[in-house]
mmCIF file of C-alpha atoms and ligand atoms in Angstrom:
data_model
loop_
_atom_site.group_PDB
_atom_site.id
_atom_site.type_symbol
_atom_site.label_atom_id
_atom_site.label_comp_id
_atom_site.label_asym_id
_atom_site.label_seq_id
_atom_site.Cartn_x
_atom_site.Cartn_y
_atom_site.Cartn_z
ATOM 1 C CA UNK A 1 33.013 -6.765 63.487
ATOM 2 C CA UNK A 2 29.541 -7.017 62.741
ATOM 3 C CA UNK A 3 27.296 -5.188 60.157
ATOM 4 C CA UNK A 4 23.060 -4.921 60.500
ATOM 5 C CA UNK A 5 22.877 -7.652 58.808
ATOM 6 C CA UNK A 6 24.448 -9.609 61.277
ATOM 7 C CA UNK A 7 27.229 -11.360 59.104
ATOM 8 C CA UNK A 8 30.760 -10.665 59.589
ATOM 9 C CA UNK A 9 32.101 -7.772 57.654
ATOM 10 C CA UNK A 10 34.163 -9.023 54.756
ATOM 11 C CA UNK A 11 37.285 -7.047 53.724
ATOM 12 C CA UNK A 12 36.941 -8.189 50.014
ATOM 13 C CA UNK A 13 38.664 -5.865 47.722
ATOM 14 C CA UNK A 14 38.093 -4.024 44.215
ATOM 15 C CA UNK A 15 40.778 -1.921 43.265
ATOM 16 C CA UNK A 16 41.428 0.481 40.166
ATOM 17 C CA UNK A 17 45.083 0.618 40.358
ATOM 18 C CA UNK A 18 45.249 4.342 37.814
ATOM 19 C CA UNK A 19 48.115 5.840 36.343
ATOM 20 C CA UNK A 20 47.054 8.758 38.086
ATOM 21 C CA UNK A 21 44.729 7.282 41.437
ATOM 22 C CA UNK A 22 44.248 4.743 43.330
ATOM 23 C CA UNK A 23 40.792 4.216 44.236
ATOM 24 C CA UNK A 24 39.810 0.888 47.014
ATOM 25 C CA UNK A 25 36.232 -0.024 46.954
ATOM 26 C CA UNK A 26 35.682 -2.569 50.207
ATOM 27 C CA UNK A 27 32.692 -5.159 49.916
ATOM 28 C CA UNK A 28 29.601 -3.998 51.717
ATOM 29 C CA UNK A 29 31.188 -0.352 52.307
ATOM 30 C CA UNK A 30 31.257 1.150 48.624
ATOM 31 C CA UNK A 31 35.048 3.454 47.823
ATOM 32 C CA UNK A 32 36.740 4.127 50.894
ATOM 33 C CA UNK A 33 40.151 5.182 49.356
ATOM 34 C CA UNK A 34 41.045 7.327 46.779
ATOM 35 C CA UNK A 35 44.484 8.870 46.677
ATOM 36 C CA UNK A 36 46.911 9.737 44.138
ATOM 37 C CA UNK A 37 49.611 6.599 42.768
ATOM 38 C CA UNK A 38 52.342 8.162 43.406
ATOM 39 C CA UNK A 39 55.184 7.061 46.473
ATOM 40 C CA UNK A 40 57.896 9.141 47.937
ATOM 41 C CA UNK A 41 61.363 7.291 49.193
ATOM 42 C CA UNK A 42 63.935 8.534 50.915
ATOM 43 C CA UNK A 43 67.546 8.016 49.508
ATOM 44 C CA UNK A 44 70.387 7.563 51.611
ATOM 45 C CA UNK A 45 73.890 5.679 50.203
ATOM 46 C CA UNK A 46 71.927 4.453 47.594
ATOM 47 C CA UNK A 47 69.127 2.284 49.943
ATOM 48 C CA UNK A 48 65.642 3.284 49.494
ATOM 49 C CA UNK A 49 63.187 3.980 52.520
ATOM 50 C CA UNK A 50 59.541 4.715 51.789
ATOM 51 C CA UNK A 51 58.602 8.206 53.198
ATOM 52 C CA UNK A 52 55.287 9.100 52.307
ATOM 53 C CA UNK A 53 52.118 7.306 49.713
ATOM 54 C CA UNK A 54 49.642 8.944 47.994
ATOM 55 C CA UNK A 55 48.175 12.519 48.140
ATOM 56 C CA UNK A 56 51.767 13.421 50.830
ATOM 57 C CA UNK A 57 53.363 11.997 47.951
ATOM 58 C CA UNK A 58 51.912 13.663 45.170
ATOM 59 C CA UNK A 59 52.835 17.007 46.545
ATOM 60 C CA UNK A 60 56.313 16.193 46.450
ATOM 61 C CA UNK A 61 56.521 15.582 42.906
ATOM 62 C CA UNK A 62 58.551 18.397 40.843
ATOM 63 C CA UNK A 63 59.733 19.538 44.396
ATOM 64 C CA UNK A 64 62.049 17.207 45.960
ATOM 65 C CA UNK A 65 65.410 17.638 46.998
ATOM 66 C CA UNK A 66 68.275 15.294 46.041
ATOM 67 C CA UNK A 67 67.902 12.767 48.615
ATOM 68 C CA UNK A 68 63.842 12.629 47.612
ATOM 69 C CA UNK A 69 62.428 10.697 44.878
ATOM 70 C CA UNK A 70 58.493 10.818 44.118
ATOM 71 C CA UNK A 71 57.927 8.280 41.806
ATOM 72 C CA UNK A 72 55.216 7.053 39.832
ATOM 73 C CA UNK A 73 54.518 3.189 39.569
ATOM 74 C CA UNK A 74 52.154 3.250 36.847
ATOM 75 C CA UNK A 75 52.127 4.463 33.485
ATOM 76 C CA UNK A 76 49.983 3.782 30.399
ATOM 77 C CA UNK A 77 47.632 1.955 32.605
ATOM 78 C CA UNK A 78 49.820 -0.505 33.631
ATOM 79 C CA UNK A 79 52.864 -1.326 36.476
ATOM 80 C CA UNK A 80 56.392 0.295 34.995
ATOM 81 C CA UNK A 81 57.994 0.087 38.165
ATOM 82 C CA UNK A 82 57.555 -3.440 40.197
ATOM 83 C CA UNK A 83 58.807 -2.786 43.483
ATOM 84 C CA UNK A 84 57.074 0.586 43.862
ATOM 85 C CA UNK A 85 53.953 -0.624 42.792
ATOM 86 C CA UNK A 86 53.927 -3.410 45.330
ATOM 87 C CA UNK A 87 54.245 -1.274 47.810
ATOM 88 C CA UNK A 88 51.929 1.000 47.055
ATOM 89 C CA UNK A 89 49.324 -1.732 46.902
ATOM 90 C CA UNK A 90 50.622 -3.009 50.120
ATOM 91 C CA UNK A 91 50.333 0.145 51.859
ATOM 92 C CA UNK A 92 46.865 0.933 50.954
ATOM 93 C CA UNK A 93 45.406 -2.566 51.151
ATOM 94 C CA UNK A 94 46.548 -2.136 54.894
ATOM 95 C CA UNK A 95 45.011 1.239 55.538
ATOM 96 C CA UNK A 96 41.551 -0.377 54.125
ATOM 97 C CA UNK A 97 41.975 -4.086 55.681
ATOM 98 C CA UNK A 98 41.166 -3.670 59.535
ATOM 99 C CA UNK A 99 42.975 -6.616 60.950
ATOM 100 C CA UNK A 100 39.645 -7.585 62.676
ATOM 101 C CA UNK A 101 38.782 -9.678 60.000
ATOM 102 C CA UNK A 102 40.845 -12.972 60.308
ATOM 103 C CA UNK A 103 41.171 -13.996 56.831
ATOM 104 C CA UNK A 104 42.756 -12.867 53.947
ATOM 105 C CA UNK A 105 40.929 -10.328 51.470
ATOM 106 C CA UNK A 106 39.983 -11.591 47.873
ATOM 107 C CA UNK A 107 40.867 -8.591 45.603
ATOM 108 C CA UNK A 108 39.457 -7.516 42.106
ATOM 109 C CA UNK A 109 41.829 -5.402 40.167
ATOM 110 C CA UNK A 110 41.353 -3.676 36.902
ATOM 111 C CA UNK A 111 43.434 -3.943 33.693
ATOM 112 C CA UNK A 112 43.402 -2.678 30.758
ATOM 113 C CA UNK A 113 41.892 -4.244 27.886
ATOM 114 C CA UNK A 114 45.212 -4.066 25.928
ATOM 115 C CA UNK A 115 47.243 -5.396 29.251
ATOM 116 C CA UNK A 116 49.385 -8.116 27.787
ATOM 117 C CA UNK A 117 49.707 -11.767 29.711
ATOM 118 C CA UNK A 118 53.014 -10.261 31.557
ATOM 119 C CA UNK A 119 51.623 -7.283 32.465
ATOM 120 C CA UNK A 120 48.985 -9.174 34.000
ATOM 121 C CA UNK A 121 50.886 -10.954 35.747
ATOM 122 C CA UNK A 122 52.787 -8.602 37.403
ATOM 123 C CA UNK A 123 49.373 -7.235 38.619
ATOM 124 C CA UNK A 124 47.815 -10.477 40.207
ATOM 125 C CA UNK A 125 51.441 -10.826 41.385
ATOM 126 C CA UNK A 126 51.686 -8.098 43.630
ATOM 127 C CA UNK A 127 48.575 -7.951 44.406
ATOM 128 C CA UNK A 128 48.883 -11.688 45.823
ATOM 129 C CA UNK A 129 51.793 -10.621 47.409
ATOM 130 C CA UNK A 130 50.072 -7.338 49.331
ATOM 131 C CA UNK A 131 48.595 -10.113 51.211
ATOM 132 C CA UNK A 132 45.400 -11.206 48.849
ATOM 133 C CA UNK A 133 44.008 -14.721 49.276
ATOM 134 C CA UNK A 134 42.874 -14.410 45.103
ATOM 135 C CA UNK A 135 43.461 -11.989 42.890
ATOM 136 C CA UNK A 136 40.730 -10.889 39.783
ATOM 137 C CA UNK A 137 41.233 -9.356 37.161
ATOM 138 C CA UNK A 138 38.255 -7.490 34.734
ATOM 139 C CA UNK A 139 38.832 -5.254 31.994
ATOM 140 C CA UNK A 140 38.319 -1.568 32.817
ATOM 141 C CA UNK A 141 36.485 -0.820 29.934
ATOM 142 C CA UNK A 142 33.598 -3.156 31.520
ATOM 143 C CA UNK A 143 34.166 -2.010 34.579
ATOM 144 C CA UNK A 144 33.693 1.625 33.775
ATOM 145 C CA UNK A 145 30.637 0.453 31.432
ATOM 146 C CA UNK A 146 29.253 -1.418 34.687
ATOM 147 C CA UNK A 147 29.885 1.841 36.673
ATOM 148 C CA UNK A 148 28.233 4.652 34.895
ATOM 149 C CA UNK A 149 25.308 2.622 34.831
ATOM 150 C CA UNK A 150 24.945 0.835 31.235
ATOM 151 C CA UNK A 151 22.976 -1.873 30.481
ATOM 152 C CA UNK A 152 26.336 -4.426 29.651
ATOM 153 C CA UNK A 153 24.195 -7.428 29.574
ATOM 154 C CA UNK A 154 21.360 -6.440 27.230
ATOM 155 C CA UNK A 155 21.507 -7.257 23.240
ATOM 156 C CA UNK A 156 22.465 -3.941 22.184
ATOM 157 C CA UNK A 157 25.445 -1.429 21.349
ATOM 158 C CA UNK A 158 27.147 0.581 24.382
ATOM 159 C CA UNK A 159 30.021 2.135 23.691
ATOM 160 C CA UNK A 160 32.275 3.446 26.317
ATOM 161 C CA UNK A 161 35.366 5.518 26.327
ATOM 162 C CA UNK A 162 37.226 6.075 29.720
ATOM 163 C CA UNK A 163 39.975 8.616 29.815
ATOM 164 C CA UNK A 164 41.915 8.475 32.367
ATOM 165 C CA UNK A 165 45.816 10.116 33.300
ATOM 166 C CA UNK A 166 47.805 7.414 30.913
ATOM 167 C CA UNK A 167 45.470 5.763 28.348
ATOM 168 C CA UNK A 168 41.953 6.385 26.569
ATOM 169 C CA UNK A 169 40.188 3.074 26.384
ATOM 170 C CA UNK A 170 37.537 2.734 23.226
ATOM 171 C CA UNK A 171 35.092 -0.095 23.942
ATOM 172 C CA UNK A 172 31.417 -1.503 22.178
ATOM 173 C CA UNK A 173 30.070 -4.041 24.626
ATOM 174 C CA UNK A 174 27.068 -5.972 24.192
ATOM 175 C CA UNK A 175 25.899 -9.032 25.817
ATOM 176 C CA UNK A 176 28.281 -8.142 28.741
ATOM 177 C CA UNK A 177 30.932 -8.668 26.839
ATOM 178 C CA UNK A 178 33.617 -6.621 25.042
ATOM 179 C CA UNK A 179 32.530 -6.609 20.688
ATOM 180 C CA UNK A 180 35.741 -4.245 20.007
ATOM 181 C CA UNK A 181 38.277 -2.119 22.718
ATOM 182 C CA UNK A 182 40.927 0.063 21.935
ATOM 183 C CA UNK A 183 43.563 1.695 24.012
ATOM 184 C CA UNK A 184 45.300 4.481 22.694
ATOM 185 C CA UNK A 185 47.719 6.273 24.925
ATOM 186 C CA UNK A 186 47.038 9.161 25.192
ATOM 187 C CA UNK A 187 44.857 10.703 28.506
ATOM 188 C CA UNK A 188 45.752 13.497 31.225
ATOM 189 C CA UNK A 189 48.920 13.402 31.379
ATOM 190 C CA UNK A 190 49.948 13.647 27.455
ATOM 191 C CA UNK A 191 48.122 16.712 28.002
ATOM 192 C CA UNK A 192 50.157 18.132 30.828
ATOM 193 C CA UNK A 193 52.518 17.522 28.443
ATOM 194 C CA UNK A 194 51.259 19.110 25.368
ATOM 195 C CA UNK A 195 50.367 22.564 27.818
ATOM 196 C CA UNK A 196 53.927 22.451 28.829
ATOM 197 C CA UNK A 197 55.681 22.200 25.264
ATOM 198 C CA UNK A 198 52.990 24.542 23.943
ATOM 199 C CA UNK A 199 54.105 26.976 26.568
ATOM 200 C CA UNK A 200 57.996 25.869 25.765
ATOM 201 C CA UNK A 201 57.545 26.681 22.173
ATOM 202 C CA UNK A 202 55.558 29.892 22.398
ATOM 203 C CA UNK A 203 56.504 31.322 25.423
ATOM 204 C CA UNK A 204 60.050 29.936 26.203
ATOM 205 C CA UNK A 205 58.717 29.374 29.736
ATOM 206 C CA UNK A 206 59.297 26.411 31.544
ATOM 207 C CA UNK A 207 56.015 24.462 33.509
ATOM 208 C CA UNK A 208 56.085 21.448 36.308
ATOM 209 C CA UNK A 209 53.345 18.946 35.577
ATOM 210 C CA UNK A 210 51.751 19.701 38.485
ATOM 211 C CA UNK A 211 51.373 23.683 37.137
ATOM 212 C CA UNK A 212 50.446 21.954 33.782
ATOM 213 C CA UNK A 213 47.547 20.039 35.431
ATOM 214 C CA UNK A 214 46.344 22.569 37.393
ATOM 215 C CA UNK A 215 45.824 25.195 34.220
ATOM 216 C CA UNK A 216 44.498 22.357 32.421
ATOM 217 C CA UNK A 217 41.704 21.120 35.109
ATOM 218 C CA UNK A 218 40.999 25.201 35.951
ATOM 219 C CA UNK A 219 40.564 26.479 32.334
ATOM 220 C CA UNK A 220 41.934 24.079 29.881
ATOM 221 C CA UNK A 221 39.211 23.385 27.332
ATOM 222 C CA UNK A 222 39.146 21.403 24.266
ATOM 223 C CA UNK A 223 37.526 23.829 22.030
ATOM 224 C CA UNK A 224 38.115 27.333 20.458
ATOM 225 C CA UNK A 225 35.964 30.007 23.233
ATOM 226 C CA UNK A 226 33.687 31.851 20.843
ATOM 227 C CA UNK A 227 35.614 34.677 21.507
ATOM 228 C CA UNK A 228 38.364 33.242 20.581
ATOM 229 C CA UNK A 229 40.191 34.621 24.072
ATOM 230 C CA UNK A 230 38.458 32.453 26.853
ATOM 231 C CA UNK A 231 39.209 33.327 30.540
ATOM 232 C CA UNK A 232 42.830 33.249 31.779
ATOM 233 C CA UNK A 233 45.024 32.401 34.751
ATOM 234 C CA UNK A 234 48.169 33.209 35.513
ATOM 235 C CA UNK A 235 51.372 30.422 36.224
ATOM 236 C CA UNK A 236 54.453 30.480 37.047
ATOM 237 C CA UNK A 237 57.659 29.009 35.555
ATOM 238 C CA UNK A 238 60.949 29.499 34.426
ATOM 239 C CA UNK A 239 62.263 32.119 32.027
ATOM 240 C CA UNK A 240 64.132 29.508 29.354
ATOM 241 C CA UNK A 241 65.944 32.384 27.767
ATOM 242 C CA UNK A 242 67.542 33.542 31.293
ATOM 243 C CA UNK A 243 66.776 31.037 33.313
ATOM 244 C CA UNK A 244 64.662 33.125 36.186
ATOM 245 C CA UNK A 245 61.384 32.541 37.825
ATOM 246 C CA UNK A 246 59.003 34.588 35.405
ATOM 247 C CA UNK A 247 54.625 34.875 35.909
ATOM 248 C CA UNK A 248 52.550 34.460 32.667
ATOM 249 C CA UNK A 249 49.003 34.634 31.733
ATOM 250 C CA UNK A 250 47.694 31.653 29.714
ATOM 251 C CA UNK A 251 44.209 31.890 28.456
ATOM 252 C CA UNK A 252 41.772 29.550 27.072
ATOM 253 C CA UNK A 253 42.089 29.836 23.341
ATOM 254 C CA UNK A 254 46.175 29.217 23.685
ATOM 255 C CA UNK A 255 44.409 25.728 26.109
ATOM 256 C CA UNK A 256 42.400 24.782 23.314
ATOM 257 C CA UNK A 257 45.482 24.950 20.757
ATOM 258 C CA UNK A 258 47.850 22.773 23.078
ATOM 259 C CA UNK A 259 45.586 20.476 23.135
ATOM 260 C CA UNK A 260 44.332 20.389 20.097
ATOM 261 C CA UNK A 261 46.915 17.183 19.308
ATOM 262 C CA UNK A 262 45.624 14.818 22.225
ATOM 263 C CA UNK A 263 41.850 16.027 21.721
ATOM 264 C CA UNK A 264 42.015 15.031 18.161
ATOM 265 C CA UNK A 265 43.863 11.682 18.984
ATOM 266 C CA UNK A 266 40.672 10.531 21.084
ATOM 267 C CA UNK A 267 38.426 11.708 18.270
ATOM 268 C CA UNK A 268 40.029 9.649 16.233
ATOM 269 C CA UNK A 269 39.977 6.296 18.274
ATOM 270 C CA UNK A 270 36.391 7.066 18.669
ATOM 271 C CA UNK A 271 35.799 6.998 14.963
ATOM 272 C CA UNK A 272 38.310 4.206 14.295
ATOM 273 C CA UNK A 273 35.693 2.239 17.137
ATOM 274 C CA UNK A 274 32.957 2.803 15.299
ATOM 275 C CA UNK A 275 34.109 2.242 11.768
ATOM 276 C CA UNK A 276 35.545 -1.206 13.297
ATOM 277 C CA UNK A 277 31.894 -2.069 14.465
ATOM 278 C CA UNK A 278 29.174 -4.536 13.097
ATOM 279 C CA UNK A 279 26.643 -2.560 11.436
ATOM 280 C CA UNK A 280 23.388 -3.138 14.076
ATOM 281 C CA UNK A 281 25.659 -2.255 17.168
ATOM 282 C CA UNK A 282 26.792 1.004 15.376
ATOM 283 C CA UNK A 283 23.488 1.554 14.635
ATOM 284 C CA UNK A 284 22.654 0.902 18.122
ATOM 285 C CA UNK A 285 25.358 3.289 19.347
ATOM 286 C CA UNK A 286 24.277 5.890 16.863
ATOM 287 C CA UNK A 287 20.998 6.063 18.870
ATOM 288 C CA UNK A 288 22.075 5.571 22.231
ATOM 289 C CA UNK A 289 25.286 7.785 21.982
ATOM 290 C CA UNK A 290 28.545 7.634 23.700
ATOM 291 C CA UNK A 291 29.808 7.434 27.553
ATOM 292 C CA UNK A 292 32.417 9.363 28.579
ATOM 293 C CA UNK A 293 34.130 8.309 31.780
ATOM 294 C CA UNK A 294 37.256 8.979 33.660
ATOM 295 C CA UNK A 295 38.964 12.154 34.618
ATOM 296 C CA UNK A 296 40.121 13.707 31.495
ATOM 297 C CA UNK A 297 36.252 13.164 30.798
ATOM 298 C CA UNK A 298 35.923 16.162 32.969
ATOM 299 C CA UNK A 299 38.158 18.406 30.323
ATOM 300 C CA UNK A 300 36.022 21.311 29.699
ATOM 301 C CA UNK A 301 33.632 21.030 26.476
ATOM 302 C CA UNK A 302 35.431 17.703 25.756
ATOM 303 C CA UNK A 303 32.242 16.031 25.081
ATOM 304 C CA UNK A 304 30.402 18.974 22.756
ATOM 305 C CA UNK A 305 34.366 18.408 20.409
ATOM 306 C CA UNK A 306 33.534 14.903 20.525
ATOM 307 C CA UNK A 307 30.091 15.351 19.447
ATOM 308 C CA UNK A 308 31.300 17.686 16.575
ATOM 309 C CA UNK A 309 33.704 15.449 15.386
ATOM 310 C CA UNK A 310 32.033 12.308 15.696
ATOM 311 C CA UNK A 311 28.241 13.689 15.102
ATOM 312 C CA UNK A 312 27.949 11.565 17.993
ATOM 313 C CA UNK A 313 25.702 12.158 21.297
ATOM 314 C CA UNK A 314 27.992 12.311 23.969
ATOM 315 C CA UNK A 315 27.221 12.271 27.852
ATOM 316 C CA UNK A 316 29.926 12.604 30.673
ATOM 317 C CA UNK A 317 29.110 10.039 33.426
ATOM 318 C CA UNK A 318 28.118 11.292 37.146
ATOM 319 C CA UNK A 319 31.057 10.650 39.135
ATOM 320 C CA UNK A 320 33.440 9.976 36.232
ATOM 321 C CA UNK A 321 36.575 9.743 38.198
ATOM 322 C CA UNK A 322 34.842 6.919 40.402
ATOM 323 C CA UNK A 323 33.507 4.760 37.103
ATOM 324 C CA UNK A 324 35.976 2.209 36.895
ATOM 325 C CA UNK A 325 36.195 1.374 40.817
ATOM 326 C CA UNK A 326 32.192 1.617 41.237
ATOM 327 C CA UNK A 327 31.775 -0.691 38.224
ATOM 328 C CA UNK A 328 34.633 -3.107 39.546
ATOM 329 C CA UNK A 329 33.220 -2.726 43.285
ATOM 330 C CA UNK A 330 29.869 -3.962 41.981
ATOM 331 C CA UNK A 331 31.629 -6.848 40.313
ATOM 332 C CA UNK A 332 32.645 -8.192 43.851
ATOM 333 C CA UNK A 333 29.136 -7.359 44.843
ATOM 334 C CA UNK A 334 27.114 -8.829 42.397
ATOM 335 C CA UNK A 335 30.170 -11.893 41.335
ATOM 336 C CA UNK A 336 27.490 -14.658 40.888
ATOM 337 C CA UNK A 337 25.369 -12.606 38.346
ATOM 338 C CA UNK A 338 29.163 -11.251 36.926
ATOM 339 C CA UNK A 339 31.178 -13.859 37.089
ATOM 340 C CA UNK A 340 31.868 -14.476 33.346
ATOM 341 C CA UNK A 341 33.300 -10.710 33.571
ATOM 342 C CA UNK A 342 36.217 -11.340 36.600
ATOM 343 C CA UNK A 343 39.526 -13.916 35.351
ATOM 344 C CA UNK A 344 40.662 -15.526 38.278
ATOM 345 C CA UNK A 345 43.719 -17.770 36.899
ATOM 346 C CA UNK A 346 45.241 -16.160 33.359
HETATM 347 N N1 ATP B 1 38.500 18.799 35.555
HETATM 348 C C1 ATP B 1 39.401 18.125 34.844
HETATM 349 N N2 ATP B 1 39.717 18.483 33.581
HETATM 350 C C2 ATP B 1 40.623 17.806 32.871
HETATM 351 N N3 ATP B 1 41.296 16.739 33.324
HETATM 352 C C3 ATP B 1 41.032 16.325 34.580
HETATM 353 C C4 ATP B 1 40.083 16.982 35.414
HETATM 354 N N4 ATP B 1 40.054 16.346 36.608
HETATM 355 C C5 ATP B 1 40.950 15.343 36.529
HETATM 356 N N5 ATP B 1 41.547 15.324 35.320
HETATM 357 C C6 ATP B 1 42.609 14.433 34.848
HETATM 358 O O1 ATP B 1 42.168 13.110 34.896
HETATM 359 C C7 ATP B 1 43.307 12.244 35.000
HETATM 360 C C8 ATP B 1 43.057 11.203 36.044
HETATM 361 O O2 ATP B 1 41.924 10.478 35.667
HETATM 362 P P1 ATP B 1 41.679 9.011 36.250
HETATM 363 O O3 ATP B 1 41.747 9.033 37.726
HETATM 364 O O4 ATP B 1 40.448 8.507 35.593
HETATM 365 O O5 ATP B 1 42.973 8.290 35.666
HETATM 366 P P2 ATP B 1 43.565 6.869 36.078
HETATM 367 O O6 ATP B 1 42.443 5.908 36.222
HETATM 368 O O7 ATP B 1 44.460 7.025 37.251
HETATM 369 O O8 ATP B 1 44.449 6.540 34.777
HETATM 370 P P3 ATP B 1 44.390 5.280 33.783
HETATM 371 O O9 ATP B 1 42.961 4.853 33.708
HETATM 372 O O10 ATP B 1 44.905 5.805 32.476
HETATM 373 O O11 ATP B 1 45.302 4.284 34.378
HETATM 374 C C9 ATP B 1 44.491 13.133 35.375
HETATM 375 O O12 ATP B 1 45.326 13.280 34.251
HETATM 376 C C10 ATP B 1 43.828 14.446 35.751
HETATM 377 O O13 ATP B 1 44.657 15.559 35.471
HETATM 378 MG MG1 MG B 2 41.475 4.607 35.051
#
């Protein structure tokens, strides 16, 4: 296969492999996969057969039958379950890697800045093993810094903070390098969890994460509405006291209270970051403010709690779900100017 520039189209890889998505960013051709990291298998006298990956998966979850189990491989950023991981990988590094191009892809993966030496492993392992000729590795919080469009390389103070569906990642970078990074987990899906014990505790009604999600991406917010009601939408779950299906109405200022807990919790590591930073790059970052990337970045009215906790400017990066795979897609791209940023052999 050819492109207009004449030269053979490579099939070179960067991958953020989320707790939540999957996103596959191919050489040349920019993010062409972005699906939920979640597989399906089918269980039959105890042997395992994969039945569906990624967004057919995902709507599985909280609905399947005995015989179904939707799992997901990653959690807190990194691989809890081997086997399932792999195969995710597999599977989508196929559905991206036409098998007109002879060779075998070289893949950039993300990890988290607090990824230990194991858990790093295990990543370049299966990724090696999905069929990669090398395996990268670069630390999401540069990646996400590279993606939303910061200057990494200049002299100055960036600081970064991705949430994403496991962990929140705190980082000052300067010189295109990480100064201080934090990972605290907590990120979307503590706060599915915090709407569905709020709702436990108050309401004695019993959520799915998926229902959890969806109130918290539709009107979840992570301040008080002025009037201290908000706008409301109704769910669905189950009566704890007798045990029936039961409708409720959840509104905006009950939101803001369950997740008051995780909201404060990324507060925090954002002031913990800064207190932990040498004087001239906090002063840099007090001018320049903060980047906010990742999906939980898109919490309602996330960044004006930041900004009154922190006194902080705060900005929410265009495209923040796409951050970290844009930033490690223009690693690949731009690897001789980058290099220093991408670990082949740890
Ligand atoms: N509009 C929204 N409001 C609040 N949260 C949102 C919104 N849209 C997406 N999210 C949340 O963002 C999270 C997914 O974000 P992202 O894709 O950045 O995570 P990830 O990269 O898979 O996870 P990690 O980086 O922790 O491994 C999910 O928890 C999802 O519910
Ligand atoms: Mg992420």
């Amino acid at each position: 296969m050819f492109n207009g520039l004449g030269g053979i189209f490579s099939s070179d890889m960067a991958i953020d492999l989320g707790t939540a998505n999957t996103l596959v960013y191919v050489k040349g051709r920019g993010i062409i996969l972005n699906e939920p990291s979640v597989v399906a298998y089918h269980v039959k006298d105890g042997a395992k057969k994969v039945l569906a990956i990624g967004e057919d998966a995902k709507m599985m979850l909280g609905r399947t039958p005995g015989s179904i189990q939707a799992i997901r491989p990653m959690r807190e950023g990194v691989i809890a379950d081997f086997d399932t991981a792999e195969e995710m990988i597999k599977h989508f590094i196929r559905k991206v890697h036409k098998r007109s191009t002879f060779s075998k892809p070289k893949i950039i993966v993300c990890v988290p800045h607090g990824a230990t030496p194991v858990e790093k492993r295990a990543i370049r392992q299966s990724v090696l093993s999905a069929g990669a000729r090398r395996a990268g590795l670069i630390a999401e919080p540069i990646a996400a810094a590279i993606g939303a469009g910061m200057p990494i390389t200049n002299p100055t103070g960036s600081m970064v903070v991705d949430i994403g569906g496991g962990t929140t990642e705190v980082a000052v970078l300067s010189l295109g390098d990480i100064v201080y990074a934090q990972s605290v987990r907590v990120g979307g899906d503590r706060m599915d969890e915090a709407i569905i014990s709020y709702l436990r505790r108050q309401q004695n009604l019993l959520i799915g994460e998926t229902t959890a999600e969806r109130a918290k991406t539709t009107v979840g917010t992570a301040r008080m509405p002025d009037d201290g009601r908000g706008t409301s939408m109704h769910i669905r779950g189950r009566d704890l006291l007798n045990g029936v299906p039961k409708e409720a109405e959840i509104n905006q200022a009950q939101l803001a209270e369950a997740l008051a807990e995780p909201v404060q919790q990324i507060c925090e590591a954002v002031i913990t970051a800064l207190e932990a930073t040498p004087p001239d790059l906090a002063a840099d970052i007090v001018d320049r403010g903060v980047m906010l990337t990742g999906g939980g970045a898109l919490l309602s009215e996330l960044d004006l709690a930041l900004r009154e906790q922190t006194g902080l400017a705060i900005s929410v990066a265009d495209n923040s779900l796409d951050c970290v795979a844009i930033g490690t897609g223009k690693a690949l791209e731009y690897e001789k100017q980058l290099h220093h940023v991408i670990d082949y052999d740890s």
